[in-house]
XYZ file of C-alpha atoms in Angstrom:
93
model
C 0.365 -18.578 -1.466
C -0.379 -15.057 -0.251
C -3.847 -13.557 -0.163
C -2.953 -11.010 -2.825
C -1.457 -13.580 -5.222
C -4.542 -13.665 -7.455
C -4.246 -9.901 -8.071
C -0.464 -9.707 -7.933
C -0.191 -8.297 -11.465
C -2.629 -5.526 -10.577
C -0.665 -4.568 -7.479
C 2.589 -4.592 -9.417
C 1.075 -2.351 -12.106
C -0.134 0.103 -9.471
C 3.263 0.136 -7.778
C 4.989 0.766 -11.115
C 2.698 3.747 -11.665
C 3.632 5.055 -8.212
C 7.289 4.541 -9.066
C 6.764 6.663 -12.176
C 5.044 9.322 -10.095
C 8.013 9.430 -7.721
C 10.466 9.770 -10.611
C 8.292 12.588 -11.917
C 8.462 14.261 -8.518
C 12.243 14.038 -8.570
C 12.298 15.720 -11.984
C 9.938 18.410 -10.733
C 12.227 19.228 -7.812
C 15.311 19.131 -10.052
C 13.553 21.576 -12.392
C 12.552 23.895 -9.528
C 8.833 23.514 -10.252
C 6.304 25.516 -8.262
C 5.932 24.234 -4.675
C 2.169 23.756 -4.855
C 2.487 21.701 -8.032
C 5.044 19.431 -6.336
C 2.820 19.099 -3.266
C -0.158 18.228 -5.469
C 1.820 15.421 -7.086
C 3.042 14.194 -3.684
C -0.582 14.017 -2.587
C -1.467 11.960 -5.670
C 1.410 9.527 -5.052
C 0.429 9.222 -1.401
C -3.171 8.413 -2.330
C -1.986 5.809 -4.824
C 0.132 4.102 -2.160
C -2.774 4.257 0.261
C -4.975 2.505 -2.297
C -2.413 -0.300 -2.597
C -2.204 -0.510 1.199
C -5.965 -0.755 1.623
C -6.172 -3.431 -1.061
C -3.412 -5.497 0.544
C -4.985 -5.097 3.973
C -8.331 -6.240 2.623
C -6.698 -9.284 1.012
C -4.864 -10.044 4.257
C -8.068 -9.924 6.281
C -10.035 -12.026 3.798
C -7.354 -14.653 3.314
C -4.720 -14.849 6.042
C -6.744 -13.681 9.045
C -9.936 -15.501 8.065
C -8.024 -18.740 7.560
C -6.204 -18.368 10.891
C -9.437 -17.606 12.741
C -11.077 -20.669 11.191
C -8.165 -22.788 12.441
C -8.253 -21.105 15.850
C -5.600 -21.214 18.538
C -2.576 -19.004 18.985
C -2.105 -18.508 15.234
C -5.470 -16.753 15.077
C -4.513 -14.391 17.879
C -1.193 -13.608 16.187
C -2.836 -12.886 12.807
C -5.473 -10.628 14.368
C -2.743 -8.744 16.283
C -0.701 -8.348 13.084
C -3.732 -6.956 11.267
C -4.503 -4.563 14.119
C -0.904 -3.351 14.166
C -0.927 -2.857 10.399
C -4.153 -0.838 10.619
C -2.636 1.293 13.375
C 0.434 1.991 11.211
C -1.762 2.966 8.263
C -3.881 5.284 10.389
C -0.791 7.017 11.779
C 0.744 7.555 8.339
């Protein structure tokens, strides 16, 4: 079971909303909408994806990393490294 399993439906709902936002962006570009309006909607979709990312990262830290640290050993080091790498990717994006 994954750390986010308890809120899986919530994450899926958020991702479906983002999917709708992306389809809306495609329609905006197809319709030659004003650049700033398209950029505003891109910003909104980006923020929505960031919110999902932060939620998943939080769940990962609370569940997967905490459990691995409690068990100790090499698994703990691997989970902490994975979390650090994921944070680095999020910061760069």
